[in-house]
PDB file of C-alpha atoms in Angstrom:
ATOM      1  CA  UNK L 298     -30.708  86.724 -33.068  1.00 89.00           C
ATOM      2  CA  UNK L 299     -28.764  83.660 -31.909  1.00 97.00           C
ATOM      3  CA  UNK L 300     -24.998  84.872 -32.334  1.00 98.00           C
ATOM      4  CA  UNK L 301     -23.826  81.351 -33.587  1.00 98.00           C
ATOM      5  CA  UNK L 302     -26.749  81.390 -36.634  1.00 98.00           C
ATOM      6  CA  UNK L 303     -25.538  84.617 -37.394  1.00 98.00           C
ATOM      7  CA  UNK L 304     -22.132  83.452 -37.532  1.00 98.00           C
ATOM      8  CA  UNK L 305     -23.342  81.108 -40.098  1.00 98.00           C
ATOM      9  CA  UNK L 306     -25.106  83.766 -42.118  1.00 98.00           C
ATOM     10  CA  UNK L 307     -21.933  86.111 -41.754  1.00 98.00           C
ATOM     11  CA  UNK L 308     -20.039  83.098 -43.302  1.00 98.00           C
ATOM     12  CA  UNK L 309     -22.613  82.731 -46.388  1.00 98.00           C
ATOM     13  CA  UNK L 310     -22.176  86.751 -46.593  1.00 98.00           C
ATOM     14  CA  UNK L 311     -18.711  86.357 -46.807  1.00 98.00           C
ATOM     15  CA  UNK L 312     -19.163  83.587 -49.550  1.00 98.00           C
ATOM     16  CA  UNK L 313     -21.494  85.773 -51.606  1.00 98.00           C
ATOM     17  CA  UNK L 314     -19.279  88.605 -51.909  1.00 98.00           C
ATOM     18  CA  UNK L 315     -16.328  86.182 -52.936  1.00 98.00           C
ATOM     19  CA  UNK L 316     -18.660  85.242 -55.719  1.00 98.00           C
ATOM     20  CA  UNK L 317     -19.673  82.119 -54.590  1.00 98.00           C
ATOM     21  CA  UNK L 318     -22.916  80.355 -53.336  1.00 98.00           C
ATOM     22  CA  UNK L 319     -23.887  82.168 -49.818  1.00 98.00           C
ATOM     23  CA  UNK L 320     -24.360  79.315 -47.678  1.00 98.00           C
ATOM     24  CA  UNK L 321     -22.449  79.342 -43.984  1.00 98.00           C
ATOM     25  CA  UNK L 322     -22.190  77.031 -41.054  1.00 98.00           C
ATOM     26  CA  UNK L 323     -20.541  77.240 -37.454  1.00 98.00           C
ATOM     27  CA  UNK L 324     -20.021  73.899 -35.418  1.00 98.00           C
ATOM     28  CA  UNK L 325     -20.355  75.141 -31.630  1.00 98.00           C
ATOM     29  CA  UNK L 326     -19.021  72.959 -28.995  1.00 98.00           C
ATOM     30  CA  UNK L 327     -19.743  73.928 -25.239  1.00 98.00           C
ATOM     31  CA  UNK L 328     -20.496  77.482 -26.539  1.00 97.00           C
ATOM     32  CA  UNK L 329     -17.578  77.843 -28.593  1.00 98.00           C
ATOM     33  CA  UNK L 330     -17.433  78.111 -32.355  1.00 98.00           C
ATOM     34  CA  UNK L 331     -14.975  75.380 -33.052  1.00 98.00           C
ATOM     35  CA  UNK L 332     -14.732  75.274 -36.915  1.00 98.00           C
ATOM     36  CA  UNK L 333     -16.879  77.919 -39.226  1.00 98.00           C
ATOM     37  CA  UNK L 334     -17.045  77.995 -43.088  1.00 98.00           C
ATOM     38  CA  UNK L 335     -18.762  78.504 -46.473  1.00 98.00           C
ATOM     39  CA  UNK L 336     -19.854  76.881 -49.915  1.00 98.00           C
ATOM     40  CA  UNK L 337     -15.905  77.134 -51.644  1.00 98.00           C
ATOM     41  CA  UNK L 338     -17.751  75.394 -54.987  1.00 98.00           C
ATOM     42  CA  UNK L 339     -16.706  78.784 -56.822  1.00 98.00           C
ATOM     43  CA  UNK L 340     -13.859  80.228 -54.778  1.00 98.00           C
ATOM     44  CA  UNK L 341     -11.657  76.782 -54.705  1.00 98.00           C
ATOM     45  CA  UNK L 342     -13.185  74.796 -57.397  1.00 98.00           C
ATOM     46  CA  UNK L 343     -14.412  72.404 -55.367  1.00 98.00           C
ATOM     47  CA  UNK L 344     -17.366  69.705 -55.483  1.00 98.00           C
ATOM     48  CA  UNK L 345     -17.263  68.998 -52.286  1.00 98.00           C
ATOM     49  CA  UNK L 346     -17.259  71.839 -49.846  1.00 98.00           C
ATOM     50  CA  UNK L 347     -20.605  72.560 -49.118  1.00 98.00           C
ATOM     51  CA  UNK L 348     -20.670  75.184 -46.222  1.00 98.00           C
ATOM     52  CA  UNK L 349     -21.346  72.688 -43.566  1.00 98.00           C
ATOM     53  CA  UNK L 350     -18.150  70.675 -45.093  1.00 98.00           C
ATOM     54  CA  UNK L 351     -16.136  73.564 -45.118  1.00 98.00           C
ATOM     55  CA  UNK L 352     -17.115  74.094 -41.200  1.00 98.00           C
ATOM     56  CA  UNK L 353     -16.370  70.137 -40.484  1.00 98.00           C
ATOM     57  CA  UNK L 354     -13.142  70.609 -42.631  1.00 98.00           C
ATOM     58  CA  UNK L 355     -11.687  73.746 -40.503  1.00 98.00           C
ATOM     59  CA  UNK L 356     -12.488  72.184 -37.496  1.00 98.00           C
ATOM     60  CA  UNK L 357      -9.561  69.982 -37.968  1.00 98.00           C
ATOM     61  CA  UNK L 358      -9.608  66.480 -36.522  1.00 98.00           C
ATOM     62  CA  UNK L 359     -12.236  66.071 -33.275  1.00 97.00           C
ATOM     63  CA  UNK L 360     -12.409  63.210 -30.983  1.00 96.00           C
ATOM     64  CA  UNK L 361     -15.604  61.632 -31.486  1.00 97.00           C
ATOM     65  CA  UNK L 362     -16.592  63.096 -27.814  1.00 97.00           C
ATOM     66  CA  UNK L 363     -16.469  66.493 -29.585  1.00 98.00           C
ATOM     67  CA  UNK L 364     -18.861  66.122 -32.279  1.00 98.00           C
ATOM     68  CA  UNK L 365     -21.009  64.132 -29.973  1.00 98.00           C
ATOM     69  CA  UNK L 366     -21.599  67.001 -27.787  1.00 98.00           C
ATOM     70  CA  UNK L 367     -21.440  69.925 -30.772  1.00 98.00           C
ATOM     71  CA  UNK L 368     -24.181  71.371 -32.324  1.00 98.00           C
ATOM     72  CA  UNK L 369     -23.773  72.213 -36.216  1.00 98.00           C
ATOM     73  CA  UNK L 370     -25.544  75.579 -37.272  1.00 98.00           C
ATOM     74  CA  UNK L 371     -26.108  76.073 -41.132  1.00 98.00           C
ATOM     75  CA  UNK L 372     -27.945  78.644 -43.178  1.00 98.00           C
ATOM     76  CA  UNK L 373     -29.525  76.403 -45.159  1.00 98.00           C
ATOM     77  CA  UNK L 374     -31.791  72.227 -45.048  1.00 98.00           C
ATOM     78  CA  UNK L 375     -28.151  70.148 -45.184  1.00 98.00           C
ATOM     79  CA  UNK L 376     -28.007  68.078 -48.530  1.00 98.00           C
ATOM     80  CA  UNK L 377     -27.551  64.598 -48.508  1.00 98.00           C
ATOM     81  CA  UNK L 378     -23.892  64.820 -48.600  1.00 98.00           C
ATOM     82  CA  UNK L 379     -23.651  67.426 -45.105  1.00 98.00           C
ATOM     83  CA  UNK L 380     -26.611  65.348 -43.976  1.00 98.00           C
ATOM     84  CA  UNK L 381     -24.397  62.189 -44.251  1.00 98.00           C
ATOM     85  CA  UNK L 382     -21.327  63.970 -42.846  1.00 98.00           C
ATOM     86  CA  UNK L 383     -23.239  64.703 -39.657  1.00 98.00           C
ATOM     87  CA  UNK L 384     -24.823  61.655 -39.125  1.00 98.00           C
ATOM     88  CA  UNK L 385     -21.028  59.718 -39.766  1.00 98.00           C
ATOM     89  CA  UNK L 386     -19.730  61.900 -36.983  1.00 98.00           C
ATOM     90  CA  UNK L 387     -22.862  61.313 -34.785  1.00 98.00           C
ATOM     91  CA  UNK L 388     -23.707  65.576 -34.178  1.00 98.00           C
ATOM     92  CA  UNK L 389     -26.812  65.115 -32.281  1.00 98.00           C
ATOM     93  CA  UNK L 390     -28.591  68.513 -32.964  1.00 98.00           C
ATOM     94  CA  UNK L 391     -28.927  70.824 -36.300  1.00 98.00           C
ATOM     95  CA  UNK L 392     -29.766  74.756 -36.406  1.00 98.00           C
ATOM     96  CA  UNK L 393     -31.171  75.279 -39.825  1.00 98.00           C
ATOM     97  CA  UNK L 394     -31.696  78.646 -41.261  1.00 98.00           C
ATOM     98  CA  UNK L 395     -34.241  77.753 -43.453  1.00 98.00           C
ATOM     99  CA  UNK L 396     -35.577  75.237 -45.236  1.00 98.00           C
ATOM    100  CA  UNK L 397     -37.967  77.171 -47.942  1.00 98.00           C
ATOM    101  CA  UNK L 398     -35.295  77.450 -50.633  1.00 97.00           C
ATOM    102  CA  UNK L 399     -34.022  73.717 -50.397  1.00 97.00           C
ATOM    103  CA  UNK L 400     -35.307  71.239 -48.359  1.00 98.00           C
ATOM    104  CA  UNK L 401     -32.253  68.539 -47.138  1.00 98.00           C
ATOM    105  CA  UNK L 402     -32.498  65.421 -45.433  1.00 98.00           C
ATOM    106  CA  UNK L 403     -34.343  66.471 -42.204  1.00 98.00           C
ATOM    107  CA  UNK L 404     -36.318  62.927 -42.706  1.00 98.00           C
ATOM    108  CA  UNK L 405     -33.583  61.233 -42.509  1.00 98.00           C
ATOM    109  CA  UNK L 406     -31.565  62.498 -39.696  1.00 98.00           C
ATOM    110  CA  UNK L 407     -34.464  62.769 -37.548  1.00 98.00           C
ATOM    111  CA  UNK L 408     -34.734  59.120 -38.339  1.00 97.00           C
ATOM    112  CA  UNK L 409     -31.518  58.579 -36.697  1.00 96.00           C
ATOM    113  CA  UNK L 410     -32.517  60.849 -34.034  1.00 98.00           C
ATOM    114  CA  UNK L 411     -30.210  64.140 -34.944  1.00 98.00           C
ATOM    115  CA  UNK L 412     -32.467  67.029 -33.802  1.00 98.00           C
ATOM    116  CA  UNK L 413     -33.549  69.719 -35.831  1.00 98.00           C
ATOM    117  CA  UNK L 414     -34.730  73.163 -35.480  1.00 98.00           C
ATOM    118  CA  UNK L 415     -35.949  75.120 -38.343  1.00 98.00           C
ATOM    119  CA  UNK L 416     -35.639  79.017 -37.481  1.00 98.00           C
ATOM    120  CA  UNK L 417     -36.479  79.765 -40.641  1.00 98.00           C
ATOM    121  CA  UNK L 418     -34.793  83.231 -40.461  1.00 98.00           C
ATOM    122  CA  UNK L 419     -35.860  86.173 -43.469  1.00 98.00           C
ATOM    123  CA  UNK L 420     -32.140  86.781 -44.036  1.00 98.00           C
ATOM    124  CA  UNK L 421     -31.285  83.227 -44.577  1.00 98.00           C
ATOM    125  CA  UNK L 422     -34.396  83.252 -47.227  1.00 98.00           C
ATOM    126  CA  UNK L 423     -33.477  86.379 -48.814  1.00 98.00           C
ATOM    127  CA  UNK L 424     -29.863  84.945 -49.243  1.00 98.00           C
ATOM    128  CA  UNK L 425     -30.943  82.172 -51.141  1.00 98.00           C
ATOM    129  CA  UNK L 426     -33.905  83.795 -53.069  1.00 98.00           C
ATOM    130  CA  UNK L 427     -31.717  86.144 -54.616  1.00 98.00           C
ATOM    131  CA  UNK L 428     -29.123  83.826 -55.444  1.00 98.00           C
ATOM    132  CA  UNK L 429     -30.978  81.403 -57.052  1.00 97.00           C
ATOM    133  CA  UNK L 430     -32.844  83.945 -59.309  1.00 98.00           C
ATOM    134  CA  UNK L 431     -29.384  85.397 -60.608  1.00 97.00           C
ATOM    135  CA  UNK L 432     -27.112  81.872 -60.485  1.00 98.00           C
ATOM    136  CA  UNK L 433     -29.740  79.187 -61.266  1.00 97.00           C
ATOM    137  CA  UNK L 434     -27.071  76.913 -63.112  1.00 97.00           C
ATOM    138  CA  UNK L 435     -24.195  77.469 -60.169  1.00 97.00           C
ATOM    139  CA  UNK L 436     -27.067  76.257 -57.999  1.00 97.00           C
ATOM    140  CA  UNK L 437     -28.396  73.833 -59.378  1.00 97.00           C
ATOM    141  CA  UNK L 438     -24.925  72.201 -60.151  1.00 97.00           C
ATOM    142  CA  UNK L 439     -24.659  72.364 -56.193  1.00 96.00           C
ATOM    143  CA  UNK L 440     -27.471  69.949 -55.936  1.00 96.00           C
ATOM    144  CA  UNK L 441     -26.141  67.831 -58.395  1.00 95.00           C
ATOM    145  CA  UNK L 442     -29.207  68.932 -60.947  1.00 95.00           C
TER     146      UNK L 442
ATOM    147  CA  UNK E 768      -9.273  41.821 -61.606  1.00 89.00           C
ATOM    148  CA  UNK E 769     -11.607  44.509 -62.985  1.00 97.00           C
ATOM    149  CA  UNK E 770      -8.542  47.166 -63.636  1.00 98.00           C
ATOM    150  CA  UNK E 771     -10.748  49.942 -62.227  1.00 98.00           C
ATOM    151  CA  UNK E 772     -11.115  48.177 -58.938  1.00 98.00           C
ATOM    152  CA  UNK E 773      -7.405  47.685 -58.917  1.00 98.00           C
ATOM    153  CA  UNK E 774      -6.686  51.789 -59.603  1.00 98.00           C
ATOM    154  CA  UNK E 775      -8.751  52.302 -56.320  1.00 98.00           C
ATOM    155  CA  UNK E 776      -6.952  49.461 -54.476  1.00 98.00           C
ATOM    156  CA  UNK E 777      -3.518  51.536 -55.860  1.00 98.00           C
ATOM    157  CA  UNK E 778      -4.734  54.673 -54.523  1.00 98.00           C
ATOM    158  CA  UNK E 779      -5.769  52.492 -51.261  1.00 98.00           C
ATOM    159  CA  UNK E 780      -1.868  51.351 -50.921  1.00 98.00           C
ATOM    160  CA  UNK E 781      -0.755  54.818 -51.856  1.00 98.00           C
ATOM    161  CA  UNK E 782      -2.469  55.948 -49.020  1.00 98.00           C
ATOM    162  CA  UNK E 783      -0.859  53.350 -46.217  1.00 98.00           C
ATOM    163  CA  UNK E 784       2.807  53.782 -47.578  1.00 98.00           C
ATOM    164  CA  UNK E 785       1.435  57.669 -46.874  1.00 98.00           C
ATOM    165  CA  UNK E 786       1.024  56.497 -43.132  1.00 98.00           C
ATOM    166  CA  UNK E 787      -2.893  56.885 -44.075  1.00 98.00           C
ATOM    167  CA  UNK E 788      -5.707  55.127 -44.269  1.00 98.00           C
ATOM    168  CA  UNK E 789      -5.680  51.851 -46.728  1.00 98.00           C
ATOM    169  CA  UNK E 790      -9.051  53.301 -48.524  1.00 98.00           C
ATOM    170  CA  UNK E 791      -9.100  54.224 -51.919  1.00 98.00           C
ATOM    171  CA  UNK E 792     -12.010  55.494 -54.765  1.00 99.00           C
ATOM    172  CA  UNK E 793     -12.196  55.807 -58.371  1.00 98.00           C
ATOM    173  CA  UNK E 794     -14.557  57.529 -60.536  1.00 98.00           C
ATOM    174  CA  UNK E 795     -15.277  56.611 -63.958  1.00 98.00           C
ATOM    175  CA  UNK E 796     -16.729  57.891 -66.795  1.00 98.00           C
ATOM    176  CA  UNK E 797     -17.637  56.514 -70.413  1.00 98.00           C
ATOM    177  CA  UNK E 798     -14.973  53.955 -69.409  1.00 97.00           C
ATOM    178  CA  UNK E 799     -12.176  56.581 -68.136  1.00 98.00           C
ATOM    179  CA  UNK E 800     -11.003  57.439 -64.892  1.00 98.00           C
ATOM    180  CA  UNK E 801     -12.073  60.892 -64.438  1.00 98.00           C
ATOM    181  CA  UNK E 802     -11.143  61.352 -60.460  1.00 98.00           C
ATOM    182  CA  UNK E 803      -9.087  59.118 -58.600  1.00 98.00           C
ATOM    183  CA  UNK E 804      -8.085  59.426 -54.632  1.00 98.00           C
ATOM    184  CA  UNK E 805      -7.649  57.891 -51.587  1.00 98.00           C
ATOM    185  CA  UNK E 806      -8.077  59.003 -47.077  1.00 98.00           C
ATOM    186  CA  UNK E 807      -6.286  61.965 -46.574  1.00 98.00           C
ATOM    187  CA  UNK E 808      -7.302  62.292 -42.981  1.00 98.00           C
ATOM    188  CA  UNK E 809      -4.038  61.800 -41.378  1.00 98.00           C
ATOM    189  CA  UNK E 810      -2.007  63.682 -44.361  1.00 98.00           C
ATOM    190  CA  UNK E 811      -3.917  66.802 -44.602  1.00 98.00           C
ATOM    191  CA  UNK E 812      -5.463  66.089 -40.746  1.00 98.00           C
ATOM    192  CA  UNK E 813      -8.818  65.882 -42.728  1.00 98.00           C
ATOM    193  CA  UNK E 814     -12.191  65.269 -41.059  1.00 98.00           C
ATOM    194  CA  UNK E 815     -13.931  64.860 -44.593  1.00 98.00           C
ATOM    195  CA  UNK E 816     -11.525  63.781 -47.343  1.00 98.00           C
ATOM    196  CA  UNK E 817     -12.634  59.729 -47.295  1.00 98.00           C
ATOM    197  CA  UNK E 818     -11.261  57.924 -50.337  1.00 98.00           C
ATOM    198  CA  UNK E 819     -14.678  58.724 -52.227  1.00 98.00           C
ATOM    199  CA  UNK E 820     -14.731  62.552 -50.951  1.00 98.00           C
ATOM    200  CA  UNK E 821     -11.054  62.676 -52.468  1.00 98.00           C
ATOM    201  CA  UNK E 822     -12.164  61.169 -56.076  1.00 98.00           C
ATOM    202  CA  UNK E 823     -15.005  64.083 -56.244  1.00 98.00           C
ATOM    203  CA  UNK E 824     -12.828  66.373 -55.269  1.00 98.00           C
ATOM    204  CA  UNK E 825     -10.216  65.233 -57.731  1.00 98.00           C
ATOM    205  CA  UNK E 826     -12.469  64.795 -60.037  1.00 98.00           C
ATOM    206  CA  UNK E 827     -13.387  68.598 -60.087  1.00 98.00           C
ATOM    207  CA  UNK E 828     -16.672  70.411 -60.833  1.00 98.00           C
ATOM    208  CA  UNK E 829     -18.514  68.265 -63.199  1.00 97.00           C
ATOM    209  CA  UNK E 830     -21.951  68.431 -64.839  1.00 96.00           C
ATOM    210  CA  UNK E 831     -24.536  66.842 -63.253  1.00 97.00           C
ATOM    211  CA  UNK E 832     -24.968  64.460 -66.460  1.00 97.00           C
ATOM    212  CA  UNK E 833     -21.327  62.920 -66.049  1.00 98.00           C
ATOM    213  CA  UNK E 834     -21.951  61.863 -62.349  1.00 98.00           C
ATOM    214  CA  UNK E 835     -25.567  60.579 -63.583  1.00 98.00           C
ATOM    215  CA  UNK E 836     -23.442  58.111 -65.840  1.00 98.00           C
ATOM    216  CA  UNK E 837     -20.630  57.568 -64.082  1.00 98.00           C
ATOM    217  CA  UNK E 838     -19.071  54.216 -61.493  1.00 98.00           C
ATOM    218  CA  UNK E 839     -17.926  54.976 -58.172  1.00 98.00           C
ATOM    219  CA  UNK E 840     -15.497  52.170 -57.079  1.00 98.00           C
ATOM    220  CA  UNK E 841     -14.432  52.114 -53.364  1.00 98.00           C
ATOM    221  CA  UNK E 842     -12.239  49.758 -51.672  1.00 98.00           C
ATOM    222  CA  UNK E 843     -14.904  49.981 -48.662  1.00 98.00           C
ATOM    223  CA  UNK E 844     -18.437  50.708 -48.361  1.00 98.00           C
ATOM    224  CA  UNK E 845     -18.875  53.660 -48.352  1.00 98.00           C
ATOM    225  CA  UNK E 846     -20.062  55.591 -45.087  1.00 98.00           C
ATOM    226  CA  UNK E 847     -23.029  57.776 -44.591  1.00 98.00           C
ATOM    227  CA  UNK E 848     -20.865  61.158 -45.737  1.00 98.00           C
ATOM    228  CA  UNK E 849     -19.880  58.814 -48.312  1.00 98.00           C
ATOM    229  CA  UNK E 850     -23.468  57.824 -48.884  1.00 98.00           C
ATOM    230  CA  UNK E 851     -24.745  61.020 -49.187  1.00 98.00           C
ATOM    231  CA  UNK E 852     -22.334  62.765 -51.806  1.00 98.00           C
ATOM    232  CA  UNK E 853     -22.918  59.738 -53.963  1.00 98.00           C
ATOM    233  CA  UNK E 854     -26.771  60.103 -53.788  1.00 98.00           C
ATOM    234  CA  UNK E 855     -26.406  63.609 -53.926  1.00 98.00           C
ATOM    235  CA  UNK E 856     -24.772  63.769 -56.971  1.00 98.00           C
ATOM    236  CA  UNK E 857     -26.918  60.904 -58.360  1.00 98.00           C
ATOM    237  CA  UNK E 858     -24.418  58.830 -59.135  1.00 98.00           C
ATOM    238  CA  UNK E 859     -26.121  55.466 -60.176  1.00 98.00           C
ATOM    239  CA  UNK E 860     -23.545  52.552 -59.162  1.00 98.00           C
ATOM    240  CA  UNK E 861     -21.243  51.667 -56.939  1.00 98.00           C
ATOM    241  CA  UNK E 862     -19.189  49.219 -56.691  1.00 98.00           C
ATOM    242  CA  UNK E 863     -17.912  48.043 -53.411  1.00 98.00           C
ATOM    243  CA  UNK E 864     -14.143  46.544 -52.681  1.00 98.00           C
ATOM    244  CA  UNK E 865     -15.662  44.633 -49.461  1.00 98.00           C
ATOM    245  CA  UNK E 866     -17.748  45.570 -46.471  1.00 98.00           C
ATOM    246  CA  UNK E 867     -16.684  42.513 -44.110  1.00 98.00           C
ATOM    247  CA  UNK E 868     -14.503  45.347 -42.179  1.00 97.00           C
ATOM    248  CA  UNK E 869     -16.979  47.810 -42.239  1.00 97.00           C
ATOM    249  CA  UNK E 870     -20.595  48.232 -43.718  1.00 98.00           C
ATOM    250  CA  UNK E 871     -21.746  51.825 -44.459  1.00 98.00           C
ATOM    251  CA  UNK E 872     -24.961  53.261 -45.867  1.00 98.00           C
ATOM    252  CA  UNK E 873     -25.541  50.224 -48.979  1.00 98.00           C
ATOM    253  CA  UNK E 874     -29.306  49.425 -47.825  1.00 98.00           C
ATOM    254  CA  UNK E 875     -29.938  53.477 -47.820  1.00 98.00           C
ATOM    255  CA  UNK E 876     -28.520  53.681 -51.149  1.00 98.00           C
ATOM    256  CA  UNK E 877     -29.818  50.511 -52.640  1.00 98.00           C
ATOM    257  CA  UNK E 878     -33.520  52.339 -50.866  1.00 97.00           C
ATOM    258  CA  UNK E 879     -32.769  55.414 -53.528  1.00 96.00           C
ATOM    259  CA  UNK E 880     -31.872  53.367 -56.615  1.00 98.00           C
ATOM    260  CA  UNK E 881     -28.784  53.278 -56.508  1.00 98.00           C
ATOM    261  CA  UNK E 882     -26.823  49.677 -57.878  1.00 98.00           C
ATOM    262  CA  UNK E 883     -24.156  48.392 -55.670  1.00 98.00           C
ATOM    263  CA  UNK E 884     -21.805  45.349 -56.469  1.00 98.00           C
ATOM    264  CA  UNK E 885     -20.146  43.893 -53.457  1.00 98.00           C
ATOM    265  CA  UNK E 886     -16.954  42.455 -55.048  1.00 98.00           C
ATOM    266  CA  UNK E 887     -15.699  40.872 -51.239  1.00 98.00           C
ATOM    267  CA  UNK E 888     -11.792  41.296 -52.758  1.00 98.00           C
ATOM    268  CA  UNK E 889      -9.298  39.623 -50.961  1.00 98.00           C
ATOM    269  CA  UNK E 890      -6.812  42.431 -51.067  1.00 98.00           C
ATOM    270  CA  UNK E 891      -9.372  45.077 -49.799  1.00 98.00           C
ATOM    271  CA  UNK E 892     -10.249  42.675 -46.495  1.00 98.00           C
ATOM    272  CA  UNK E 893      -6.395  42.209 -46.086  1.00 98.00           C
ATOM    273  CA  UNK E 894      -5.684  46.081 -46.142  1.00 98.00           C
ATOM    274  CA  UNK E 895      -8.323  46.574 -43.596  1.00 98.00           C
ATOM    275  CA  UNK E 896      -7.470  44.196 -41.649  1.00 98.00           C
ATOM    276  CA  UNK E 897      -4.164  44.588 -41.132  1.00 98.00           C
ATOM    277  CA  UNK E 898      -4.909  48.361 -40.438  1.00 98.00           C
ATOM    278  CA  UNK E 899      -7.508  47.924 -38.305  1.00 97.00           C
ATOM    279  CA  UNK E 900      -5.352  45.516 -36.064  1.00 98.00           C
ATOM    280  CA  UNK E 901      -2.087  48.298 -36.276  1.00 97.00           C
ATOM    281  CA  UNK E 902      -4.095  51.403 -36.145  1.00 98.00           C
ATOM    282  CA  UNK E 903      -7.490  50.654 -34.169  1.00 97.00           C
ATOM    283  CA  UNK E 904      -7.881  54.648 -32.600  1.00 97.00           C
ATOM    284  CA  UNK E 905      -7.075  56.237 -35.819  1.00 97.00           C
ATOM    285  CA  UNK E 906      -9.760  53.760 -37.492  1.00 97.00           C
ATOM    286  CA  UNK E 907     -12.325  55.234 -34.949  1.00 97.00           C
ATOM    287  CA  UNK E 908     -11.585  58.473 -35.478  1.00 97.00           C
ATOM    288  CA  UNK E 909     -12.386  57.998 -39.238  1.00 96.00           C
ATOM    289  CA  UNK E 910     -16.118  56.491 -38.321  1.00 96.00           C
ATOM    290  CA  UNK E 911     -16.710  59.221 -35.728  1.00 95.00           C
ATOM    291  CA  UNK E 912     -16.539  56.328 -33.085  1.00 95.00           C
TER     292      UNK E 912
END
């Protein structure tokens, strides 16, 4: 298993058991985990901090060289909104966990040239399975459904 | 001067006396403002609270109904992250202080449906520009640039 997805997927675990939505992302920058975090919808009442947000948000303020040389690992196909936030910062390459449960804007980054590699990883699945069979309204308010 | 317009250009001015970034958002529903805010990247060192990102947050978990029927004013067009947690959330107009100083994601969003109304207000071109010309660096580091 590649440590820095399973960073992300120890983030989503840690998000699950605070009651919230178990999604988790690590930004790596020349092999270091530079900012890691977690869907905080539940935990802080916020619309906004999806897990690759959260990540973006702890890493604190990069130079633009920094992003531009990171690579952004997240559990699960980034929304519009962490698709956005990736392409505004110019990350050139995306891990995603899987893509089964929710399928993000892979188009549209690839469009821009962001590259993207689908592991689609059984834990990342299960994660998401489960969750949306027991939460299906906290999810779907996620997606803005 | 559309009073809605003018509570994001407050929250825009709000921001600068801050020592932040002149660009401010509104979010209205059924004719009410139901999340105001404005950059917070230099006063929380914030890689993801843009004007718009800090009227969702402000704004607080919502259905997704009230952001299907709600106005998101800007003082700038809005950037991809920007962008994204607008279409994400579905939320059907925008309207758009100016986008001489900058021009974000208005053809993708236009491309999904979305309705945007380019005002080109004097006062939002002034705050840019004067913060653009005092602050160039910090303006970069808010584009990922």
């Amino acid at each position: 298993m590649d440590p820095f997805l399973q960073a992300a997927i120890d983030e989503a675990k840690a998000g699950l058991v605070e009651g919230g939505i178990p999604i988790g992302s690590v930004i790596v920058h020349e092999g270091r985990i530079i900012g890691r975090g977690h869907n905080r919808r539940v935990q802080k009442g916020s619309a906004i901090l999806h897990g690759e947000m959260d990540a973006l948000e702890n890493a604190g303020r990069q130079p633009a060289k920094v992003y531009r040389e990171s690579v952004i690992y997240t559990t699960l196909s980034p929304c519009p909104m962490c698709s956005g936030a990736i392409a505004l910062y110019g990350i050139p390459r995306v891990v995603v966990g899987e893509n089964r449960s929710f399928m993000g804007e892979e188009a549209w980054l690839r469009s821009r040239g962001v590259a993207i590699d689908v592991v689609d990883d059984a834990t990342c699945v299960a994660l998401m399975h489960d969750f949306m069979r027991d939460k299906p309204a906290l999810w779907n308010e996620d997606i803005g459904v």
